[in-house]
Short mmCIF file of C-alpha atoms in Angstrom, two decimals:
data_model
loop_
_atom_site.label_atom_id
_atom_site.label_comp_id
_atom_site.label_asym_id
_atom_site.label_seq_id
_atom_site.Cartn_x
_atom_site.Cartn_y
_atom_site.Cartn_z
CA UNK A 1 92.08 137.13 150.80
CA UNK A 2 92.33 133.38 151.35
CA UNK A 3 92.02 132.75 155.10
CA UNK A 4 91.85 129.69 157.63
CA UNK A 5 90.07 130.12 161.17
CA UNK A 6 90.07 127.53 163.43
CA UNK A 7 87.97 127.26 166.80
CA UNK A 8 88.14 126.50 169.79
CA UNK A 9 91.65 127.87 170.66
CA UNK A 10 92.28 125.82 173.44
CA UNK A 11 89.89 122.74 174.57
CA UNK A 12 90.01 120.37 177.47
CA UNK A 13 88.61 117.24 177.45
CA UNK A 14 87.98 114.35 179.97
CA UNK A 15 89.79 110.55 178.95
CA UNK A 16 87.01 109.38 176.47
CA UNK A 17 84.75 112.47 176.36
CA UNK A 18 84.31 112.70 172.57
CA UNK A 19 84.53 116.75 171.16
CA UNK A 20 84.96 118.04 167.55
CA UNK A 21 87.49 120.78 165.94
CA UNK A 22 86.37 123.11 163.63
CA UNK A 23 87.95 124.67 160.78
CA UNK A 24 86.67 127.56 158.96
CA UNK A 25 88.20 128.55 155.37
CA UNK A 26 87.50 131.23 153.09
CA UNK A 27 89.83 130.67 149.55
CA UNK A 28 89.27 131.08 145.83
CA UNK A 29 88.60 127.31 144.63
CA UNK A 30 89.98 125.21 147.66
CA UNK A 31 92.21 122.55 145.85
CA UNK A 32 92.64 120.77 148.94
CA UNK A 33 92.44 120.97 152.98
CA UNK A 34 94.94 119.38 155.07
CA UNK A 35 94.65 118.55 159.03
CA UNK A 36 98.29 117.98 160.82
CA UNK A 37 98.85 117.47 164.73
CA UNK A 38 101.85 119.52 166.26
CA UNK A 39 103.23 118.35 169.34
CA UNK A 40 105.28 120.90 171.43
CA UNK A 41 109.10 121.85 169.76
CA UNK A 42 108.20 119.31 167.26
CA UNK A 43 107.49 119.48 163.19
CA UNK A 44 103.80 119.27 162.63
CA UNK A 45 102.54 115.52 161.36
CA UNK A 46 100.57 114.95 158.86
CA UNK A 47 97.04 113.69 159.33
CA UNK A 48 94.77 114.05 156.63
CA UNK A 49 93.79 115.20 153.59
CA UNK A 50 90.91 115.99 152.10
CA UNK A 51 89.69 117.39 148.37
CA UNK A 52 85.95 117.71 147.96
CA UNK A 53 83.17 118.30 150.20
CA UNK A 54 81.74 115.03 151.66
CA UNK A 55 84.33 113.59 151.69
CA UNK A 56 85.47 111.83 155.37
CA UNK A 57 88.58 110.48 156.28
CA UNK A 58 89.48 108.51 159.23
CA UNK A 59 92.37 107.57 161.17
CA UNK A 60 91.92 105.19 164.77
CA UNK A 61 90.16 108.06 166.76
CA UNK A 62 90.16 111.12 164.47
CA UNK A 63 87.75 111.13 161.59
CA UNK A 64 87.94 114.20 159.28
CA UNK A 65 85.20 115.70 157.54
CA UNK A 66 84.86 118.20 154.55
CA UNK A 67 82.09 120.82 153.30
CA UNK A 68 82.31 123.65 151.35
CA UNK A 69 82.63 126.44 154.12
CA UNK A 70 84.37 124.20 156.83
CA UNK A 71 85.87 121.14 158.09
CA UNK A 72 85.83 119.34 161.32
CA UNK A 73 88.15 116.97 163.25
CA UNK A 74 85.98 114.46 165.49
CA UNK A 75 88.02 112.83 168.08
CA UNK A 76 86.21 109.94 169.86
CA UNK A 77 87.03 108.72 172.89
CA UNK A 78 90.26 110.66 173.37
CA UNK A 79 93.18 109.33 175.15
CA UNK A 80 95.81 112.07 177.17
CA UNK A 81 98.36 110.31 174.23
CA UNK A 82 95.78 112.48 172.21
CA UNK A 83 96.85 115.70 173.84
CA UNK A 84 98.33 118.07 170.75
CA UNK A 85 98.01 121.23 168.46
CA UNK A 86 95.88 120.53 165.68
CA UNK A 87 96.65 122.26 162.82
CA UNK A 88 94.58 123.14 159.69
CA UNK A 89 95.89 124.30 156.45
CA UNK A 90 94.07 124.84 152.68
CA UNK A 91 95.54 125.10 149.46
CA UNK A 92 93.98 127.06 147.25
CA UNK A 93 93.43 128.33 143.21
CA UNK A 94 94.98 131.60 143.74
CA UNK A 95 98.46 129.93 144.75
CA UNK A 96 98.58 128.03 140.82
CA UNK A 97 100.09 124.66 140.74
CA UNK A 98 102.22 125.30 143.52
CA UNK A 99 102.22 123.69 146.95
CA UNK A 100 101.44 126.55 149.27
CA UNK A 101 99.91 125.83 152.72
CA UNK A 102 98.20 128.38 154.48
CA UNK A 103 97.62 127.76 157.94
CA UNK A 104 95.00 128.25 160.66
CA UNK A 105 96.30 129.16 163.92
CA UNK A 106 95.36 125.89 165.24
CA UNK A 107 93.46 124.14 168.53
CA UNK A 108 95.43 123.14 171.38
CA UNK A 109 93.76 119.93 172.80
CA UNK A 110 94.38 118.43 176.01
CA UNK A 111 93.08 115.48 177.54
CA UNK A 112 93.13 114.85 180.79
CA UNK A 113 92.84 111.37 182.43
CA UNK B 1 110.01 110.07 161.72
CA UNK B 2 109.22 112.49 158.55
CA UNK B 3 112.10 111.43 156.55
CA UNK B 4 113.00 114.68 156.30
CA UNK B 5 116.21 116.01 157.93
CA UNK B 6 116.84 119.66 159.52
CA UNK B 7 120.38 120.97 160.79
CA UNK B 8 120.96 122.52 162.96
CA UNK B 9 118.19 121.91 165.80
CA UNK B 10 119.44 125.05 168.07
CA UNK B 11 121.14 128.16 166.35
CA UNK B 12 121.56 130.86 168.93
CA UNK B 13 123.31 134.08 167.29
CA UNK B 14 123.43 138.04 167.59
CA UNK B 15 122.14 140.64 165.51
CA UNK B 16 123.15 141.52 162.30
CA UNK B 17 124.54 138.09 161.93
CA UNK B 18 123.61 135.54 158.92
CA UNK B 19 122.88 131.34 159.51
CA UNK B 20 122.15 129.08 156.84
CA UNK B 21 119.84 126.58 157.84
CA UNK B 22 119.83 123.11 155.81
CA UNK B 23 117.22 120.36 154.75
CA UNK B 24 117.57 117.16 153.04
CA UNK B 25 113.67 115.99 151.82
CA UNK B 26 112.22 112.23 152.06
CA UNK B 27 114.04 110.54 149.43
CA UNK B 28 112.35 110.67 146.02
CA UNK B 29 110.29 113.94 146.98
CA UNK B 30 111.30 116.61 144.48
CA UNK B 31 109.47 120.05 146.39
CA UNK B 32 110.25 121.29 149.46
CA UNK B 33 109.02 124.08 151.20
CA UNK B 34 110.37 126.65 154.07
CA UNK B 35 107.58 127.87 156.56
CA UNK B 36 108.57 130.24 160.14
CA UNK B 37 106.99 129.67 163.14
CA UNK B 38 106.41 132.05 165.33
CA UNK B 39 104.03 132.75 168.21
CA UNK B 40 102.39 135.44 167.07
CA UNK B 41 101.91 134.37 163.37
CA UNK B 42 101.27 131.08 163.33
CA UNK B 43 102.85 129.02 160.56
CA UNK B 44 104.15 131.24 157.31
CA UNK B 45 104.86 129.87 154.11
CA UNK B 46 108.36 131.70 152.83
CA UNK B 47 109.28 129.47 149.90
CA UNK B 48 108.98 126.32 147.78
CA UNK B 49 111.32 124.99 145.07
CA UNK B 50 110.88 122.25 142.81
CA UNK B 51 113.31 120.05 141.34
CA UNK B 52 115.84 122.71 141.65
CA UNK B 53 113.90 125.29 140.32
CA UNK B 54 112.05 128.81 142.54
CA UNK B 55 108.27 127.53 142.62
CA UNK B 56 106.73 129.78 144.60
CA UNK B 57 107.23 132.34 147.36
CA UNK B 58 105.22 133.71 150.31
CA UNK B 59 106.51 136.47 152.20
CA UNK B 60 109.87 136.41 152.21
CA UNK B 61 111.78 139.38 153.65
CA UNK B 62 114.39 140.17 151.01
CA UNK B 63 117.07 139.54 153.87
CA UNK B 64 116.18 135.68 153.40
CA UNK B 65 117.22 133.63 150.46
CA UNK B 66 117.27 130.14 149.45
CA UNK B 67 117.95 127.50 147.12
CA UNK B 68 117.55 123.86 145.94
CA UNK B 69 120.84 121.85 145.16
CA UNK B 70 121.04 119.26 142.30
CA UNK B 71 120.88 116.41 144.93
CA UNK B 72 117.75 117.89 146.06
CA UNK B 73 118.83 118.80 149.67
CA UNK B 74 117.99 122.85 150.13
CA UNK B 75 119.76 125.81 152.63
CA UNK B 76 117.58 128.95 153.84
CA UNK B 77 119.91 131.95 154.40
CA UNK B 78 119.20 134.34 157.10
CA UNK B 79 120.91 137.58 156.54
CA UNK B 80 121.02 141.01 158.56
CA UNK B 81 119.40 139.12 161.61
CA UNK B 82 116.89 140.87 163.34
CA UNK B 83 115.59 140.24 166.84
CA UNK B 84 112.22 139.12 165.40
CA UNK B 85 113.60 136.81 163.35
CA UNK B 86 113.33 134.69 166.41
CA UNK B 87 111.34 131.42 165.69
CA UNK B 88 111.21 128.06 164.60
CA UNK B 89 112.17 127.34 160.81
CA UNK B 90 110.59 124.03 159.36
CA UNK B 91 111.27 122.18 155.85
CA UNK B 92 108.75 120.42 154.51
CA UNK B 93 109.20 117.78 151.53
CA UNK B 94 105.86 116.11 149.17
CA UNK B 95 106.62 114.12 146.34
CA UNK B 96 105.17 116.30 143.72
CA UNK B 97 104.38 120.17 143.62
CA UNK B 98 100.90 120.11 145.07
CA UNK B 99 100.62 117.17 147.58
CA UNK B 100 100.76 116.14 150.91
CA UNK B 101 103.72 117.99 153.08
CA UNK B 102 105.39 116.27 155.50
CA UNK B 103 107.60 118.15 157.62
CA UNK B 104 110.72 117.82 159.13
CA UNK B 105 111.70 118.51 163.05
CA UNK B 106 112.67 122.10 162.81
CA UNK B 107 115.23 124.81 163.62
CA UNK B 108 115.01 126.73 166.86
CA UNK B 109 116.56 130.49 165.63
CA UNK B 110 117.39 132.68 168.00
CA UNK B 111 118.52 136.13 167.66
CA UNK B 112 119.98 137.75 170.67
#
């Protein structure tokens, strides 16, 4: 069964105390592994994506990362503006050429100044 | 700001009723999805259509429909409400079938 773990839960971080998010998948031929940040009451936002391992994306203080088991959010130097749900989500071969998202339950981050 | 619309934001409503939530995508995006929210599961894929057409479903309860109008805008229908129907209700739009979601701001359900 295609599956999506993410770790820590919860994490609290100082203003500028860099951490890292971890996302664990287990799926039949990933075709792609998304990262999106929820803010509370509020439609997740998309982050990232990324298709094949090695491969690192970054955005200002989030830089995303890929291998074949797992993928990790760094965030460096977070800000309290950083403070959020992180969401992870995987497409994979067992879904066809459909668009299917299946969802970790996600870190809540928050950083305190 | 997605691009993509959601009405209602609040739909508070009894048992055994039926809502229809609506979503209009990003313009030019021709799949959108339905995923529930819910505390205790996390975010669930229900359903995506393309272009007009059923693409793919998750699970669905059989008391939910939807559907994808020719001007691309879709409605989920909530039937036979149940009390743990209770959650949030998010559309999601991409331009093609397999890429990049991007949601819209949600409806709060609940079922009293």
């Amino acid at each position: 069964e295609d599956q999506v773990t993410q770790s820590p839960e919860a994490l609290r971080l100082q203003e500028g105390e860099s951490s890292s998010l971890n996302c664990s998948y287990t799926v039949s031929g990933l075709r792609g592994l998304f990262w999106y940040r929820q803010d509370p009451g509020k439609g997740p936002e998309f982050l990232f994506t990324l298709y094949s391992a090695g491969e690192e994306k970054e955005k200002e203080r989030l830089k995303a990362t890929l291998t074949k088991k797992e993928s990790f959010l760094h965030i460096t130097a977070p800000k309290p503006e950083d403070s959020a749900t992180y969401l992870c989500a995987v497409q994979a071969g067992t879904t066809g050429n459909t668009g299917k998202l299946i969802f970790g339950q996600g870190t809540t981050l928050q950083v305190k100044p | 700001d997605s691009g993509v619309t959601q009405t209602p934001k609040h739909l508070i409503t009894a048992t055994g009723q039926r809502v229809t939530l609506r979503c209009s995508p990003r313009s030019g995006d021709l799949s959108v999805y339905w995923y529930q929210q819910s505390l205790d599961q996390g975010l669930q894929f229900l359903i995506q259509y393309y272009n007009g057409e059923e693409r793919a479903k998750g699970n669905i309860l059989e008391r939910f429909s939807a559907q994808q109008f020719p001007d691309l805008h879709s409605e989920l229908n909530l039937s036979s409400l149940e009390l743990g129907d209770s959650a949030l209700y998010f559309c999601a739009s991409s331009a093609r079938l397999a890429n990049e979601q991007f949601f819209g701001p949600g409806t709060r359900l609940t079922v009293l």
